[in-house]
Tab-separated table of C-alpha atoms in Angstrom:
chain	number	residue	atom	x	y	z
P	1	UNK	CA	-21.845	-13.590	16.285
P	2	UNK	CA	-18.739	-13.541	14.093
P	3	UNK	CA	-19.595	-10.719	11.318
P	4	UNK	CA	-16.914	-12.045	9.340
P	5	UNK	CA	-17.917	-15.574	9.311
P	6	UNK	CA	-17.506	-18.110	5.870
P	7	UNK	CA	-18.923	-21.411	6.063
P	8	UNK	CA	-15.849	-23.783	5.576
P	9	UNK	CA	-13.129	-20.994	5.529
P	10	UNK	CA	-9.900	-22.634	6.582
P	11	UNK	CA	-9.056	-19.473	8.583
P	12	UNK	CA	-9.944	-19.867	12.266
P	13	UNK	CA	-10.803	-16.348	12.236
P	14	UNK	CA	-14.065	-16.625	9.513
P	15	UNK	CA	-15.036	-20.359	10.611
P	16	UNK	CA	-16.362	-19.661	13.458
P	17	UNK	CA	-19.862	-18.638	13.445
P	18	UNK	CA	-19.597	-16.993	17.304
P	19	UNK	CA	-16.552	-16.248	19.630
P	20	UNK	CA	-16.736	-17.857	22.583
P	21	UNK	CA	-14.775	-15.028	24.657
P	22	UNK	CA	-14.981	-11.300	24.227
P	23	UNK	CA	-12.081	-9.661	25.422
P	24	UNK	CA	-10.473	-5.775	25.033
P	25	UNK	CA	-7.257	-3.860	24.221
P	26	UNK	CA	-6.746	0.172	23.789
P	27	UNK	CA	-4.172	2.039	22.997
P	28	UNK	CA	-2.589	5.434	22.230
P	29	UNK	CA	-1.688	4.703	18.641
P	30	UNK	CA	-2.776	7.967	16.717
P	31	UNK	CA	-3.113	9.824	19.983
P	32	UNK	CA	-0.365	9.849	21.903
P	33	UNK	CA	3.244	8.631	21.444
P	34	UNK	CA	6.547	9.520	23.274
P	35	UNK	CA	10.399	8.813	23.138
P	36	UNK	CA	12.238	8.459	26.172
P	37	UNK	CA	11.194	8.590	29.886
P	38	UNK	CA	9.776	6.585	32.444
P	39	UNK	CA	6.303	5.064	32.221
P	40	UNK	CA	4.468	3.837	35.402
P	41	UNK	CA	1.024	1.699	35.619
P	42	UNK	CA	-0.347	0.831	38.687
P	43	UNK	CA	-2.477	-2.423	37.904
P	44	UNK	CA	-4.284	-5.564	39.290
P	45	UNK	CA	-4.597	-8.444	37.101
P	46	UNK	CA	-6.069	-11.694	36.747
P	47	UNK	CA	-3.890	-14.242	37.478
P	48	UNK	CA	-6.592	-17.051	36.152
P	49	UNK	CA	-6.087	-19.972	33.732
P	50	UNK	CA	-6.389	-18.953	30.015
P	51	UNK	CA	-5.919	-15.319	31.245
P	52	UNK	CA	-3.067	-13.305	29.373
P	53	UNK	CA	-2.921	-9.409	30.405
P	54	UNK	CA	-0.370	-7.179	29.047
P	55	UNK	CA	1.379	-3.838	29.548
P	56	UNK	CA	3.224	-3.047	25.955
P	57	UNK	CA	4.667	-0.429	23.600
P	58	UNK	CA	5.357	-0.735	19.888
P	59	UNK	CA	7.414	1.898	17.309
P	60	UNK	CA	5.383	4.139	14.944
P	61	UNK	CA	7.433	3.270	12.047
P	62	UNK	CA	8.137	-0.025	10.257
P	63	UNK	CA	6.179	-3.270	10.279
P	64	UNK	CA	6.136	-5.431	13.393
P	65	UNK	CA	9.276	-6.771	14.768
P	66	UNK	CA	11.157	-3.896	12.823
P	67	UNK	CA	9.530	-1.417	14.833
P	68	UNK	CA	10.363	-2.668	18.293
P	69	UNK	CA	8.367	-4.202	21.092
P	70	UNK	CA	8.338	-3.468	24.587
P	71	UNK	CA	6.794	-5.612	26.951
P	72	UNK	CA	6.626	-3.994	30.716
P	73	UNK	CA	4.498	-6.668	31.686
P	74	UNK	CA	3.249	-10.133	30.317
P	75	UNK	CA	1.425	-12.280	32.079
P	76	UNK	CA	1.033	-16.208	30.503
P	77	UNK	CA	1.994	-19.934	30.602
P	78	UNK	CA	5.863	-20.413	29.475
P	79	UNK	CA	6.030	-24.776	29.739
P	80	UNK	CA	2.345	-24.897	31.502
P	81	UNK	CA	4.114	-22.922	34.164
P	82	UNK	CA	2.648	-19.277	35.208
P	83	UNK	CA	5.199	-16.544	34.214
P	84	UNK	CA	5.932	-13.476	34.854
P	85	UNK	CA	7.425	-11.661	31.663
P	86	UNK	CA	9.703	-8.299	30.324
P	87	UNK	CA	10.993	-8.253	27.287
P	88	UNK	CA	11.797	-6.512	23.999
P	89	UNK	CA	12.187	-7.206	20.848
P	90	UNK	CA	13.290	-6.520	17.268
P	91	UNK	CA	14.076	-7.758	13.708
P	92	UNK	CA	16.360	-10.404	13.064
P	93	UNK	CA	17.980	-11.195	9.829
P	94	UNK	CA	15.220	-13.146	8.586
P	95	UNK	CA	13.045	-10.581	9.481
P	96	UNK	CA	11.733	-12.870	12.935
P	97	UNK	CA	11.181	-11.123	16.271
P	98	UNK	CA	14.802	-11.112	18.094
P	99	UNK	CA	14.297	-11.275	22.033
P	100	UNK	CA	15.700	-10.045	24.993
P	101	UNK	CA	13.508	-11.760	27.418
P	102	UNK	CA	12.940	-12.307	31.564
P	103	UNK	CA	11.015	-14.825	33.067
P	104	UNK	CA	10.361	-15.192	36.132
P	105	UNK	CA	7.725	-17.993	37.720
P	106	UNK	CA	4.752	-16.564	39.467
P	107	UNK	CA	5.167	-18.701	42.115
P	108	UNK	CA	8.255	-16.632	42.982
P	109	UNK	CA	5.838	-13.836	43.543
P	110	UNK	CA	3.608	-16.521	45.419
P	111	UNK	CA	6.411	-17.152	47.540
P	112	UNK	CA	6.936	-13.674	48.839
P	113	UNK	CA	3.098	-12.732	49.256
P	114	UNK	CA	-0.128	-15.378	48.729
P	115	UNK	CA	-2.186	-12.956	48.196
P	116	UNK	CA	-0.162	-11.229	45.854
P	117	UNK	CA	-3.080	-11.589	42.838
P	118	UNK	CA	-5.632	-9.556	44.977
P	119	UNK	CA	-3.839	-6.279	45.268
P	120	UNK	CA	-2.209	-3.930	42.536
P	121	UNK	CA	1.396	-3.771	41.265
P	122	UNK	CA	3.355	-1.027	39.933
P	123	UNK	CA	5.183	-1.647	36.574
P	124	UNK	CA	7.600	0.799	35.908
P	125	UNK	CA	9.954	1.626	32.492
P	126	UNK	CA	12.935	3.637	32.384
P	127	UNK	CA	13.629	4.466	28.802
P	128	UNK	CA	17.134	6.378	27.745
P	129	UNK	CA	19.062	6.528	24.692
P	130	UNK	CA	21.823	3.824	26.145
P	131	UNK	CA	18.853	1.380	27.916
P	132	UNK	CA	15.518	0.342	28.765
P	133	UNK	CA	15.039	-1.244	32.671
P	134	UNK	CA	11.793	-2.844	33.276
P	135	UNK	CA	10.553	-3.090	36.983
P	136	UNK	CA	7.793	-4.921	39.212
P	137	UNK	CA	7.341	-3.243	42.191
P	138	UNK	CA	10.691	-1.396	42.011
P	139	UNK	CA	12.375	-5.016	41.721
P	140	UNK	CA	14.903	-4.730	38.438
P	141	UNK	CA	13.256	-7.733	35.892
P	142	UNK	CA	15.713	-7.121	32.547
P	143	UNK	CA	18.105	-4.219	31.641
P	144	UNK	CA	17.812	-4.170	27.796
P	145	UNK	CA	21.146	-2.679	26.264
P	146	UNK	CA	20.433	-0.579	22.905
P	147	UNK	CA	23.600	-0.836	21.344
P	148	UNK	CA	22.692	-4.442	20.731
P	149	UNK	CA	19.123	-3.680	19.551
P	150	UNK	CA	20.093	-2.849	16.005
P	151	UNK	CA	17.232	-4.141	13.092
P	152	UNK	CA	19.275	-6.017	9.938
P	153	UNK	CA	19.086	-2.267	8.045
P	154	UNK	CA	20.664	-0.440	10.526
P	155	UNK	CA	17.614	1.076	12.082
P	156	UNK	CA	17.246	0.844	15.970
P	157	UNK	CA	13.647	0.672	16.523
P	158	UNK	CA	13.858	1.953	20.341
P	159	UNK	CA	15.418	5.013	19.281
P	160	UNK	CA	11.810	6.413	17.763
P	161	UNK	CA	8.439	7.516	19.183
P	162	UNK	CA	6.274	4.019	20.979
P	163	UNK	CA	2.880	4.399	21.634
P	164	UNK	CA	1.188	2.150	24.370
P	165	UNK	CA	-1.136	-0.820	24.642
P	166	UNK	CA	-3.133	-2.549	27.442
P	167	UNK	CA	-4.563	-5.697	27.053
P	168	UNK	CA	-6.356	-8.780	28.351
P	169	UNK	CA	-5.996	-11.474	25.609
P	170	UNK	CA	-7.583	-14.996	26.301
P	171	UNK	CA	-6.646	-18.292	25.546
P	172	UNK	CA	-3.138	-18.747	23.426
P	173	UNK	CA	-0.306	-18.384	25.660
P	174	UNK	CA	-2.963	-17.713	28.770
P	175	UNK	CA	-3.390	-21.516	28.316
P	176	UNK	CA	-6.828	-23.373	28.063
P	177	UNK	CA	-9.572	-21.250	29.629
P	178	UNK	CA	-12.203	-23.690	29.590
P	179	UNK	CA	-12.049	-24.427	33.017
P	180	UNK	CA	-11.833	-20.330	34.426
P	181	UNK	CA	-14.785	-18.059	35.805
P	182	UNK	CA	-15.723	-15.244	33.678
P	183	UNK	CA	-16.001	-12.552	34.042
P	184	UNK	CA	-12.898	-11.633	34.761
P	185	UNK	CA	-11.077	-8.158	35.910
P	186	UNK	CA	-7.691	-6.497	34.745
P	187	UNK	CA	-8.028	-3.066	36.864
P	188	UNK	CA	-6.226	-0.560	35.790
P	189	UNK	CA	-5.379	2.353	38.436
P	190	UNK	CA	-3.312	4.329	36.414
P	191	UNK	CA	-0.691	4.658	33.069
P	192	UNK	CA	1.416	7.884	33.618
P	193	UNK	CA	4.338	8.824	31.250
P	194	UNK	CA	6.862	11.230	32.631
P	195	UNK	CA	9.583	13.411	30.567
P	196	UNK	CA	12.591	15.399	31.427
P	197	UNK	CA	11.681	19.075	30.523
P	198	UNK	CA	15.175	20.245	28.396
P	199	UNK	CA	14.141	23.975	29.377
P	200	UNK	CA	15.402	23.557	32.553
């Protein structure tokens, strides 16, 4: 049931009595935040229709895309076509999300391995002052370059504190999941965050 529900409310999110998919997300936000390093998470997702996992990081300070956004991973439907995603982002002049994006088709990943949706993957981030490289399975996906990452105001949103986020959205970019089995999995093996220690 949709505790928020309002009989003829033209927001999708009160007029629906019931949701038709549950889904999760966590994250550190509040608990645990960090600025510079390398992040690694071993993971298995769900490569399904309507399925859209994702590995992420936002900025403690300003609204959302001032802040910044890092996506290690995305997983969705760019054209209809299963994509594999790493991106950033930040504010624009008109205050829109400004993108430094790779995609690269699943099938590539098909290509290499079949079974490549049955076993885990490790995502990696290396975060520095001059760049942010974002890796699947130690392959390079995008190189973002800071000096360019600069909000309207001056403010460069991946030189603060992130915090993380791991989710499995459905439906939206994931595409129509109608059709899919549920349940489904996104297995998580591990999310470890690793600093240089400046005392020695």
């Amino acid at each position: 049931p949709n505790p928020g529900f309002e009989s003829g409310d033209a927001d999708w999110k009160k007029s629906r009595k019931q949701a038709d998919y549950t889904s999760s997300s966590i994250n550190t936000r509040g608990k645990f935040d960090f600025q510079y390093g390398l992040v690694e998470v071993r993971a298995k997702i769900d490569t399904t229709l309507g399925l859209w996992p994702a590995i992420w990081t936002l900025g403690i300070k300003n609204p959302w895309p001032s802040n910044g956004e890092i996506d290690i991973m995305e997983y969705y439907r760019v054209k209809g076509e299963a994509t594999i995603l790493a991106n950033a982002a930040w504010a624009d002049e008109s205050k829109r999300a400004k993108w430094d994006e790779a995609k690269v088709p699943f099938s590539e990943f098909l290509k290499l391995d079949p079974y490549w949706p049955a076993k885990f993957h490790v995502w990696r981030m290396e975060w520095t002052e001059g760049f942010i490289k974002l890796y699947l399975d130690e392959e390079l996906l995008n190189e973002v370059d800071l000096t360019e990452t600069i909000n309207p105001d001056g403010f460069n949103p991946f030189h603060q504190p992130h915090y993380i986020l791991l989710n499995l959205a459905i439906g939206g970019n994931g595409g129509d999941p109608s059709a899919s089995v549920f349940p489904s999995e996104y297995l998580v093996d591990y999310v470890r965050v690793y600093q240089k220690n400046e005392n020695y």
